[in-house]
């Protein structure tokens, strides 16, 4: 995933020191309106990451001045070509310390949204993923991004209160 320009600017000033970054995960769900139209289990839109080959929900870093819901909508459109709308905040979690191969250190505070599918056919829309598609929530592909199983479970629990993971 390409490093946003504002982070590259920060890195010139602070080097490899740890950054706390706001991030979003957008769990786009397609639920059956009619039992005959779709399988009983909801479907989840997933991307296969180009950097590590793991499957997961669409996610990314918020841009300066961008609200979390706007970032979630943008990330889905940029990565999959799909239009989705935020339904609710499903979870808020600490992604933990990430140390990249170049030595950069980051912690991501992730806001996960339950998103409703609006329109569009899933497609690889940028260089961050190699595949995109709908999957039954009962049969997620492997390998899978570590934190995303919990985030998807929280999003699928429609109407439940937001979960918080310390």
N, CA and C atoms as an extended XYZ file, in Angstrom:
498
Properties=species:S:1:pos:R:3:atomname:S:1:resname:S:1:resid:I:1 pbc="F F F"
N         0.843       -1.159        0.000 N   UNK     1
C         0.000        0.000        0.000 CA  UNK     1
C         0.893        1.228        0.000 C   UNK     1
N         0.651        2.165       -0.901 N   UNK     2
C         1.514        3.343       -0.969 CA  UNK     2
C         1.362        4.219        0.270 C   UNK     2
N         2.465        4.795        0.687 N   UNK     3
C         2.461        5.673        1.856 CA  UNK     3
C         1.928        7.043        1.437 C   UNK     3
N         0.875        7.541        2.135 N   UNK     4
C         0.341        8.860        1.790 CA  UNK     4
C         1.418        9.944        1.890 C   UNK     4
N         1.274       10.960        1.072 N   UNK     5
C         2.259       12.037        1.016 CA  UNK     5
C         2.447       12.737        2.362 C   UNK     5
N         1.351       12.925        3.114 N   UNK     6
C         1.486       13.624        4.396 CA  UNK     6
C         2.341       12.814        5.371 C   UNK     6
N         2.315       11.496        5.280 N   UNK     7
C         3.153       10.668        6.149 CA  UNK     7
C         4.611       10.734        5.679 C   UNK     7
N         4.836       10.755        4.382 N   UNK     8
C         6.200       10.912        3.870 CA  UNK     8
C         6.794       12.226        4.357 C   UNK     8
N         5.983       13.288        4.372 N   UNK     9
C         6.446       14.587        4.885 CA  UNK     9
C         6.811       14.493        6.367 C   UNK     9
N         5.958       13.833        7.154 N   UNK    10
C         6.256       13.654        8.580 CA  UNK    10
C         7.541       12.855        8.786 C   UNK    10
N         7.716       11.813        8.001 N   UNK    11
C         8.904       10.955        8.144 CA  UNK    11
C        10.191       11.731        7.882 C   UNK    11
N        10.149       12.733        6.999 N   UNK    12
C        11.348       13.545        6.758 CA  UNK    12
C        11.740       14.315        8.027 C   UNK    12
N        10.738       14.651        8.846 N   UNK    13
C        10.997       15.390       10.085 CA  UNK    13
C        11.326       14.487       11.267 C   UNK    13
N        10.638       13.355       11.397 N   UNK    14
C        10.789       12.532       12.608 CA  UNK    14
C        11.504       11.203       12.378 C   UNK    14
N        11.848       10.912       11.152 N   UNK    15
C        12.546        9.657       10.867 CA  UNK    15
C        11.663        8.447       11.086 C   UNK    15
N        12.213        7.434       11.733 N   UNK    16
C        11.528        6.145       11.916 CA  UNK    16
C        10.711        6.069       13.201 C   UNK    16
N        10.665        7.156       13.981 N   UNK    17
C         9.949        7.146       15.254 CA  UNK    17
C         8.489        6.730       15.070 C   UNK    17
N         7.929        6.219       16.152 N   UNK    18
C         6.558        5.714       16.125 CA  UNK    18
C         5.542        6.829       15.860 C   UNK    18
N         4.634        6.548       14.927 N   UNK    19
C         3.531        7.453       14.611 CA  UNK    19
C         2.224        6.806       15.045 C   UNK    19
N         1.301        7.597       15.589 N   UNK    20
C        -0.058        7.145       15.856 CA  UNK    20
C        -0.914        7.667       14.718 C   UNK    20
N        -1.552        6.747       13.973 N   UNK    21
C        -2.305        7.136       12.791 CA  UNK    21
C        -3.759        6.669       12.873 C   UNK    21
N        -4.686        7.533       12.460 N   UNK    22
C        -6.091        7.133       12.412 CA  UNK    22
C        -6.362        6.334       11.137 C   UNK    22
N        -7.060        5.219       11.295 N   UNK    23
C        -7.350        4.355       10.152 CA  UNK    23
C        -8.813        3.929       10.189 C   UNK    23
N        -9.298        3.465        9.046 N   UNK    24
C       -10.661        2.946        8.950 CA  UNK    24
C       -10.641        1.569        8.302 C   UNK    24
N       -11.586        0.742        8.716 N   UNK    25
C       -11.874       -0.510        8.028 CA  UNK    25
C       -13.336       -0.430        7.623 C   UNK    25
N       -13.611       -0.718        6.354 N   UNK    26
C       -14.961       -0.640        5.810 CA  UNK    26
C       -15.438       -2.050        5.470 C   UNK    26
N       -16.328       -2.597        6.294 N   UNK    27
C       -16.861       -3.931        6.049 CA  UNK    27
C       -18.158       -3.767        5.262 C   UNK    27
N       -18.064       -3.954        3.947 N   UNK    28
C       -19.224       -3.801        3.072 CA  UNK    28
C       -19.982       -5.123        3.070 C   UNK    28
N       -21.269       -5.039        3.434 N   UNK    29
C       -22.101       -6.224        3.587 CA  UNK    29
C       -23.262       -6.160        2.603 C   UNK    29
N       -23.524       -7.296        1.979 N   UNK    30
C       -24.682       -7.440        1.097 CA  UNK    30
C       -25.570       -8.502        1.735 C   UNK    30
N       -26.711       -8.037        2.254 N   UNK    31
C       -27.651       -8.938        2.923 CA  UNK    31
C       -28.776       -9.316        1.979 C   UNK    31
N       -29.365      -10.481        2.173 N   UNK    32
C       -30.469      -10.949        1.329 CA  UNK    32
C       -31.737      -10.167        1.654 C   UNK    32
N       -32.327       -9.560        0.619 N   UNK    33
C       -33.631       -8.921        0.782 CA  UNK    33
C       -34.735       -9.958        0.607 C   UNK    33
N       -34.415      -10.940       -0.220 N   UNK    34
C       -35.377      -11.982       -0.546 CA  UNK    34
C       -34.639      -13.311       -0.434 C   UNK    34
N       -35.165      -14.228        0.335 N   UNK    35
C       -34.485      -15.506        0.569 CA  UNK    35
C       -34.180      -16.244       -0.730 C   UNK    35
N       -34.992      -16.052       -1.753 N   UNK    36
C       -34.759      -16.740       -3.025 CA  UNK    36
C       -33.655      -16.071       -3.837 C   UNK    36
N       -33.384      -14.804       -3.550 N   UNK    37
C       -32.431      -14.046       -4.360 CA  UNK    37
C       -30.982      -14.346       -4.003 C   UNK    37
N       -30.701      -14.632       -2.742 N   UNK    38
C       -29.314      -14.820       -2.294 CA  UNK    38
C       -29.243      -15.937       -1.263 C   UNK    38
N       -28.063      -16.452       -1.053 N   UNK    39
C       -27.894      -17.414        0.042 CA  UNK    39
C       -28.284      -16.760        1.363 C   UNK    39
N       -28.575      -17.570        2.381 N   UNK    40
C       -29.050      -17.032        3.655 CA  UNK    40
C       -27.985      -16.217        4.391 C   UNK    40
N       -26.725      -16.581        4.268 N   UNK    41
C       -25.663      -15.838        4.951 CA  UNK    41
C       -25.350      -14.549        4.194 C   UNK    41
N       -25.152      -13.462        4.914 N   UNK    42
C       -24.744      -12.220        4.238 CA  UNK    42
C       -23.398      -12.415        3.532 C   UNK    42
N       -23.180      -11.618        2.515 N   UNK    43
C       -21.897      -11.635        1.810 CA  UNK    43
C       -21.092      -10.411        2.214 C   UNK    43
N       -19.768      -10.590        2.222 N   UNK    44
C       -18.839       -9.525        2.602 CA  UNK    44
C       -17.913       -9.257        1.424 C   UNK    44
N       -17.697       -7.985        1.124 N   UNK    45
C       -16.774       -7.590        0.064 CA  UNK    45
C       -15.355       -7.629        0.616 C   UNK    45
N       -14.485       -8.406       -0.037 N   UNK    46
C       -13.109       -8.553        0.437 CA  UNK    46
C       -12.111       -8.235       -0.666 C   UNK    46
N       -10.919       -7.835       -0.243 N   UNK    47
C        -9.802       -7.595       -1.161 CA  UNK    47
C        -8.632       -8.488       -0.754 C   UNK    47
N        -7.872       -8.926       -1.737 N   UNK    48
C        -6.641       -9.679       -1.469 CA  UNK    48
C        -5.495       -8.698       -1.620 C   UNK    48
N        -4.792       -8.447       -0.524 N   UNK    49
C        -3.744       -7.421       -0.485 CA  UNK    49
C        -2.571       -7.791       -1.399 C   UNK    49
N        -2.058       -6.804       -2.106 N   UNK    50
C        -0.905       -7.020       -2.985 CA  UNK    50
C         0.385       -7.180       -2.194 C   UNK    50
N         0.488       -6.549       -1.011 N   UNK    51
C         1.748       -6.569       -0.268 CA  UNK    51
C         2.020       -7.881        0.466 C   UNK    51
N         0.968       -8.539        0.959 N   UNK    52
C         1.219       -9.771        1.724 CA  UNK    52
C         0.354      -10.962        1.314 C   UNK    52
N        -0.572      -10.763        0.374 N   UNK    53
C        -1.412      -11.850       -0.115 CA  UNK    53
C        -2.557      -12.232        0.789 C   UNK    53
N        -2.757      -11.497        1.892 N   UNK    54
C        -3.860      -11.792        2.801 CA  UNK    54
C        -5.159      -11.185        2.291 C   UNK    54
N        -6.274      -11.855        2.598 N   UNK    55
C        -7.605      -11.327        2.339 CA  UNK    55
C        -8.042      -10.493        3.530 C   UNK    55
N        -8.888       -9.499        3.276 N   UNK    56
C        -9.439       -8.694        4.356 CA  UNK    56
C       -10.445       -7.704        3.820 C   UNK    56
N       -11.058       -6.979        4.725 N   UNK    57
C       -11.969       -5.903        4.342 CA  UNK    57
C       -11.139       -4.725        3.840 C   UNK    57
N       -11.778       -3.829        3.160 N   UNK    58
C       -11.107       -2.625        2.689 CA  UNK    58
C       -10.703       -1.770        3.897 C   UNK    58
N        -9.478       -1.266        3.876 N   UNK    59
C        -9.027       -0.431        4.984 CA  UNK    59
C        -7.998        0.570        4.492 C   UNK    59
N        -7.762        1.592        5.305 N   UNK    60
C        -6.771        2.580        4.928 CA  UNK    60
C        -6.625        3.678        5.956 C   UNK    60
N        -5.708        4.566        5.692 N   UNK    61
C        -5.388        5.683        6.576 CA  UNK    61
C        -6.250        6.880        6.208 C   UNK    61
N        -6.768        7.552        7.238 N   UNK    62
C        -7.525        8.779        7.004 CA  UNK    62
C        -6.578        9.881        6.547 C   UNK    62
N        -7.048       10.709        5.654 N   UNK    63
C        -6.293       11.870        5.186 CA  UNK    63
C        -6.531       13.042        6.138 C   UNK    63
N        -5.585       13.975        6.247 N   UNK    64
C        -5.791       15.146        7.112 CA  UNK    64
C        -7.079       15.886        6.737 C   UNK    64
N        -7.903       16.194        7.741 N   UNK    65
C        -9.146       16.923        7.524 CA  UNK    65
C       -10.304       16.063        7.061 C   UNK    65
N       -10.085       14.774        6.893 N   UNK    66
C       -11.122       13.867        6.397 CA  UNK    66
C       -11.815       13.187        7.575 C   UNK    66
N       -13.130       13.131        7.554 N   UNK    67
C       -13.875       12.432        8.595 CA  UNK    67
C       -13.794       10.925        8.391 C   UNK    67
N       -13.983       10.151        9.466 N   UNK    68
C       -13.881        8.701        9.359 CA  UNK    68
C       -14.856        8.076        8.357 C   UNK    68
N       -16.118        8.486        8.369 N   UNK    69
C       -17.093        7.900        7.437 CA  UNK    69
C       -16.734        8.232        5.991 C   UNK    69
N       -16.290        9.446        5.754 N   UNK    70
C       -15.868        9.847        4.409 CA  UNK    70
C       -14.673        9.018        3.958 C   UNK    70
N       -13.747        8.778        4.866 N   UNK    71
C       -12.576        7.952        4.535 CA  UNK    71
C       -12.999        6.533        4.178 C   UNK    71
N       -13.954        5.967        4.914 N   UNK    72
C       -14.418        4.606        4.631 CA  UNK    72
C       -15.053        4.521        3.243 C   UNK    72
N       -15.889        5.477        2.907 N   UNK    73
C       -16.524        5.508        1.582 CA  UNK    73
C       -15.456        5.639        0.491 C   UNK    73
N       -14.496        6.545        0.702 N   UNK    74
C       -13.424        6.761       -0.273 CA  UNK    74
C       -12.594        5.501       -0.476 C   UNK    74
N       -12.188        4.857        0.617 N   UNK    75
C       -11.347        3.659        0.514 CA  UNK    75
C       -12.051        2.551       -0.278 C   UNK    75
N       -13.340        2.335       -0.024 N   UNK    76
C       -14.090        1.304       -0.751 CA  UNK    76
C       -14.117        1.630       -2.241 C   UNK    76
N       -14.427        2.865       -2.579 N   UNK    77
C       -14.487        3.259       -3.996 CA  UNK    77
C       -13.120        3.139       -4.663 C   UNK    77
N       -12.058        3.625       -3.979 N   UNK    78
C       -10.715        3.584       -4.566 CA  UNK    78
C       -10.208        2.157       -4.772 C   UNK    78
N       -10.484        1.272       -3.818 N   UNK    79
C        -9.906       -0.072       -3.874 CA  UNK    79
C       -10.764       -1.081       -4.627 C   UNK    79
N       -12.095       -0.858       -4.675 N   UNK    80
C       -12.965       -1.887       -5.259 CA  UNK    80
C       -13.885       -1.401       -6.362 C   UNK    80
N       -14.035       -0.091       -6.532 N   UNK    81
C       -14.973        0.439       -7.510 CA  UNK    81
C       -16.420        0.360       -7.061 C   UNK    81
N       -16.667       -0.075       -5.829 N   UNK    82
C       -18.019       -0.231       -5.300 CA  UNK    82
C       -18.420        1.029       -4.531 C   UNK    82
N       -19.710        1.369       -4.613 N   UNK    83
C       -20.260        2.461       -3.825 CA  UNK    83
C       -20.945        1.832       -2.616 C   UNK    83
N       -20.591        2.325       -1.429 N   UNK    84
C       -21.177        1.820       -0.186 CA  UNK    84
C       -21.451        2.993        0.730 C   UNK    84
N       -22.393        2.782        1.647 N   UNK    85
C       -22.698        3.847        2.611 CA  UNK    85
C       -22.510        3.331        4.020 C   UNK    85
N       -21.981        4.179        4.914 N   UNK    86
C       -21.786        3.780        6.300 CA  UNK    86
C       -23.129        3.604        7.009 C   UNK    86
N       -23.233        2.536        7.795 N   UNK    87
C       -24.434        2.274        8.578 CA  UNK    87
C       -24.183        2.646       10.039 C   UNK    87
N       -23.045        2.205       10.580 N   UNK    88
C       -22.720        2.477       11.982 CA  UNK    88
C       -21.249        2.170       12.211 C   UNK    88
N       -20.738        2.685       13.334 N   UNK    89
C       -19.403        2.301       13.792 CA  UNK    89
C       -19.565        0.962       14.495 C   UNK    89
N       -18.894       -0.068       13.980 N   UNK    90
C       -19.014       -1.414       14.536 CA  UNK    90
C       -18.001       -1.662       15.649 C   UNK    90
N       -16.783       -1.122       15.471 N   UNK    91
C       -15.758       -1.318       16.505 CA  UNK    91
C       -14.699       -0.236       16.406 C   UNK    91
N       -13.997       -0.064       17.517 N   UNK    92
C       -12.833        0.821       17.578 CA  UNK    92
C       -11.739        0.005       18.247 C   UNK    92
N       -10.567       -0.048       17.617 N   UNK    93
C        -9.505       -0.893       18.169 CA  UNK    93
C        -8.121       -0.335       17.878 C   UNK    93
N        -7.182       -0.801       18.693 N   UNK    94
C        -5.766       -0.507       18.493 CA  UNK    94
C        -5.199       -1.634       17.647 C   UNK    94
N        -4.568       -1.285       16.569 N   UNK    95
C        -4.019       -2.273       15.644 CA  UNK    95
C        -2.713       -2.874       16.153 C   UNK    95
N        -2.145       -2.238       17.172 N   UNK    96
C        -0.859       -2.705       17.690 CA  UNK    96
C         0.295       -2.079       16.934 C   UNK    96
N         1.476       -2.258       17.454 N   UNK    97
C         2.671       -1.704       16.838 CA  UNK    97
C         2.989       -2.455       15.551 C   UNK    97
N         3.223       -1.702       14.486 N   UNK    98
C         3.630       -2.265       13.196 CA  UNK    98
C         5.014       -1.700       12.889 C   UNK    98
N         5.954       -2.587       12.619 N   UNK    99
C         7.292       -2.163       12.208 CA  UNK    99
C         7.486       -2.641       10.773 C   UNK    99
N         7.632       -1.699        9.873 N   UNK   100
C         7.772       -2.016        8.454 CA  UNK   100
C         9.207       -2.425        8.132 C   UNK   100
N         9.414       -3.118        7.014 N   UNK   101
C        10.766       -3.562        6.646 CA  UNK   101
C        11.804       -2.440        6.608 C   UNK   101
N        11.367       -1.210        6.306 N   UNK   102
C        12.313       -0.092        6.264 CA  UNK   102
C        12.586        0.501        7.645 C   UNK   102
N        11.946       -0.055        8.703 N   UNK   103
C        12.159        0.415       10.064 CA  UNK   103
C        11.134        1.420       10.565 C   UNK   103
N        10.263        1.922        9.693 N   UNK   104
C         9.211        2.840       10.133 CA  UNK   104
C         8.312        2.134       11.145 C   UNK   104
N         7.941        2.889       12.197 N   UNK   105
C         7.103        2.338       13.270 CA  UNK   105
C         5.779        3.100       13.309 C   UNK   105
N         4.659        2.351       13.359 N   UNK   106
C         3.329        2.963       13.402 CA  UNK   106
C         2.402        2.181       14.318 C   UNK   106
N         1.472        2.895       14.901 N   UNK   107
C         0.327        2.307       15.594 CA  UNK   107
C        -0.911        2.899       14.931 C   UNK   107
N        -1.859        2.032       14.620 N   UNK   108
C        -3.087        2.479       13.980 CA  UNK   108
C        -4.245        2.353       14.953 C   UNK   108
N        -4.995        3.433       15.130 N   UNK   109
C        -6.265        3.373       15.844 CA  UNK   109
C        -7.317        3.230       14.761 C   UNK   109
N        -7.989        2.079       14.756 N   UNK   110
C        -8.903        1.745       13.672 CA  UNK   110
C       -10.359        1.944       14.073 C   UNK   110
N       -11.099        2.628       13.214 N   UNK   111
C       -12.539        2.773       13.346 CA  UNK   111
C       -13.155        1.900       12.258 C   UNK   111
N       -13.868        0.865       12.675 N   UNK   112
C       -14.459       -0.080       11.729 CA  UNK   112
C       -15.932        0.249       11.511 C   UNK   112
N       -16.312        0.343       10.249 N   UNK   113
C       -17.692        0.658        9.893 CA  UNK   113
C       -18.400       -0.545        9.307 C   UNK   113
N       -19.647       -0.753        9.730 N   UNK   114
C       -20.563       -1.605        8.984 CA  UNK   114
C       -21.021       -0.748        7.814 C   UNK   114
N       -20.826       -1.257        6.591 N   UNK   115
C       -21.174       -0.510        5.385 CA  UNK   115
C       -22.231       -1.286        4.603 C   UNK   115
N       -23.152       -0.566        4.007 N   UNK   116
C       -24.196       -1.171        3.183 CA  UNK   116
C       -23.820       -1.006        1.708 C   UNK   116
N       -23.885       -2.099        0.963 N   UNK   117
C       -23.631       -2.060       -0.477 CA  UNK   117
C       -24.703       -1.202       -1.144 C   UNK   117
N       -24.283       -0.305       -2.040 N   UNK   118
C       -25.207        0.539       -2.788 CA  UNK   118
C       -25.206        0.154       -4.263 C   UNK   118
N       -24.020        0.144       -4.887 N   UNK   119
C       -23.971       -0.176       -6.315 CA  UNK   119
C       -22.537       -0.489       -6.747 C   UNK   119
N       -22.427       -0.973       -7.979 N   UNK   120
C       -21.126       -1.213       -8.582 CA  UNK   120
C       -20.717       -2.668       -8.548 C   UNK   120
N       -19.934       -3.029       -9.548 N   UNK   121
C       -19.385       -4.386       -9.630 CA  UNK   121
C       -17.970       -4.355       -9.079 C   UNK   121
N       -17.649       -5.251       -8.139 N   UNK   122
C       -16.301       -5.250       -7.565 CA  UNK   122
C       -15.232       -5.488       -8.619 C   UNK   122
N       -14.166       -4.714       -8.527 N   UNK   123
C       -13.030       -4.861       -9.434 CA  UNK   123
C       -11.769       -4.377       -8.736 C   UNK   123
N       -10.641       -4.874       -9.170 N   UNK   124
C        -9.376       -4.361       -8.649 CA  UNK   124
C        -9.244       -2.957       -9.229 C   UNK   124
N        -9.302       -1.956       -8.362 N   UNK   125
C        -9.346       -0.575       -8.819 CA  UNK   125
C        -8.068        0.209       -8.535 C   UNK   125
N        -7.089       -0.414       -7.883 N   UNK   126
C        -5.806        0.249       -7.643 CA  UNK   126
C        -4.736       -0.823       -7.469 C   UNK   126
N        -3.521       -0.405       -7.118 N   UNK   127
C        -2.422       -1.369       -7.008 CA  UNK   127
C        -2.266       -1.960       -5.611 C   UNK   127
N        -3.217       -1.683       -4.701 N   UNK   128
C        -3.131       -2.192       -3.343 CA  UNK   128
C        -3.647       -3.628       -3.214 C   UNK   128
N        -4.392       -4.106       -4.223 N   UNK   129
C        -4.936       -5.460       -4.142 CA  UNK   129
C        -4.793       -6.175       -5.481 C   UNK   129
N        -4.882       -7.498       -5.403 N   UNK   130
C        -4.766       -8.320       -6.619 CA  UNK   130
C        -6.085       -8.980       -6.998 C   UNK   130
N        -7.002       -9.100       -6.031 N   UNK   131
C        -8.325       -9.666       -6.284 CA  UNK   131
C        -9.340       -8.966       -5.400 C   UNK   131
N       -10.590       -8.938       -5.865 N   UNK   132
C       -11.692       -8.349       -5.119 CA  UNK   132
C       -12.919       -9.218       -5.382 C   UNK   132
N       -13.741       -9.436       -4.360 N   UNK   133
C       -14.962      -10.201       -4.595 CA  UNK   133
C       -15.836      -10.316       -3.367 C   UNK   133
N       -17.044      -10.841       -3.606 N   UNK   134
C       -18.006      -11.111       -2.544 CA  UNK   134
C       -17.779      -12.522       -2.026 C   UNK   134
N       -17.836      -12.681       -0.707 N   UNK   135
C       -17.667      -13.989       -0.073 CA  UNK   135
C       -18.740      -14.168        0.987 C   UNK   135
N       -19.224      -15.383        1.116 N   UNK   136
C       -20.163      -15.691        2.183 CA  UNK   136
C       -19.475      -15.412        3.512 C   UNK   136
N       -20.218      -14.790        4.420 N   UNK   137
C       -19.652      -14.517        5.745 CA  UNK   137
C       -19.364      -15.807        6.510 C   UNK   137
N       -19.894      -16.917        6.029 N   UNK   138
C       -19.651      -18.212        6.669 CA  UNK   138
C       -18.489      -18.972        6.037 C   UNK   138
N       -17.888      -18.419        4.977 N   UNK   139
C       -16.785      -19.106        4.290 CA  UNK   139
C       -15.762      -18.088        3.799 C   UNK   139
N       -15.078      -17.443        4.729 N   UNK   140
C       -14.084      -16.437        4.362 CA  UNK   140
C       -12.826      -17.140        3.845 C   UNK   140
N       -12.186      -16.574        2.821 N   UNK   141
C       -10.995      -17.208        2.231 CA  UNK   141
C        -9.775      -17.095        3.144 C   UNK   141
N        -8.773      -17.873        2.871 N   UNK   142
C        -7.493      -17.847        3.587 CA  UNK   142
C        -6.396      -17.526        2.576 C   UNK   142
N        -5.277      -16.982        3.025 N   UNK   143
C        -4.998      -16.458        4.364 CA  UNK   143
C        -5.767      -15.166        4.594 C   UNK   143
N        -5.947      -14.825        5.862 N   UNK   144
C        -6.803      -13.693        6.202 CA  UNK   144
C        -6.064      -12.719        7.101 C   UNK   144
N        -6.247      -11.421        6.850 N   UNK   145
C        -5.627      -10.381        7.666 CA  UNK   145
C        -6.045      -10.559        9.125 C   UNK   145
N        -5.092      -10.570       10.003 N   UNK   146
C        -5.261      -10.947       11.414 CA  UNK   146
C        -6.417      -10.239       12.124 C   UNK   146
N        -6.468       -8.945       12.092 N   UNK   147
C        -7.466       -8.193       12.855 CA  UNK   147
C        -8.842       -8.165       12.191 C   UNK   147
N        -8.913       -8.501       10.922 N   UNK   148
C       -10.157       -8.293       10.189 CA  UNK   148
C       -11.262       -9.274       10.542 C   UNK   148
N       -10.950      -10.467       11.004 N   UNK   149
C       -12.014      -11.405       11.404 CA  UNK   149
C       -12.880      -10.796       12.514 C   UNK   149
N       -12.242      -10.200       13.513 N   UNK   150
C       -12.994       -9.573       14.604 CA  UNK   150
C       -13.797       -8.385       14.102 C   UNK   150
N       -13.217       -7.595       13.229 N   UNK   151
C       -13.917       -6.419       12.709 CA  UNK   151
C       -15.119       -6.826       11.866 C   UNK   151
N       -14.960       -7.864       11.065 N   UNK   152
C       -16.079       -8.348       10.249 CA  UNK   152
C       -17.181       -8.900       11.142 C   UNK   152
N       -16.812       -9.649       12.173 N   UNK   153
C       -17.814      -10.186       13.104 CA  UNK   153
C       -18.594       -9.050       13.766 C   UNK   153
N       -17.909       -7.995       14.172 N   UNK   154
C       -18.584       -6.848       14.788 CA  UNK   154
C       -19.533       -6.179       13.803 C   UNK   154
N       -19.118       -6.048       12.555 N   UNK   155
C       -19.961       -5.412       11.534 CA  UNK   155
C       -21.176       -6.268       11.192 C   UNK   155
N       -21.016       -7.570       11.193 N   UNK   156
C       -22.130       -8.466       10.867 CA  UNK   156
C       -23.188       -8.492       11.960 C   UNK   156
N       -22.825       -8.099       13.171 N   UNK   157
C       -23.749       -8.080       14.295 CA  UNK   157
C       -24.550       -6.786       14.240 C   UNK   157
N       -25.330       -6.644       13.195 N   UNK   158
C       -26.048       -5.418       12.884 CA  UNK   158
C       -26.911       -4.941       14.047 C   UNK   158
N       -26.800       -3.671       14.345 N   UNK   159
C       -27.592       -3.082       15.407 CA  UNK   159
C       -26.982       -3.219       16.790 C   UNK   159
N       -25.924       -4.000       16.919 N   UNK   160
C       -25.272       -4.162       18.219 CA  UNK   160
C       -24.501       -2.885       18.567 C   UNK   160
N       -24.248       -2.660       19.841 N   UNK   161
C       -23.435       -1.497       20.197 CA  UNK   161
C       -22.008       -1.642       19.673 C   UNK   161
N       -21.336       -0.551       19.542 N   UNK   162
C       -19.942       -0.533       19.116 CA  UNK   162
C       -19.094       -1.326       20.110 C   UNK   162
N       -18.160       -2.147       19.595 N   UNK   163
C       -17.244       -2.842       20.478 CA  UNK   163
C       -15.941       -2.055       20.551 C   UNK   163
N       -15.297       -2.114       21.708 N   UNK   164
C       -14.046       -1.413       21.923 CA  UNK   164
C       -12.999       -2.424       22.355 C   UNK   164
N       -11.882       -2.441       21.661 N   UNK   165
C       -10.793       -3.366       21.968 CA  UNK   165
C        -9.592       -2.544       22.384 C   UNK   165
N        -9.135       -2.749       23.596 N   UNK   166
C        -8.000       -1.968       24.109 CA  UNK   166
C        -6.706       -2.429       23.506 C   UNK   166
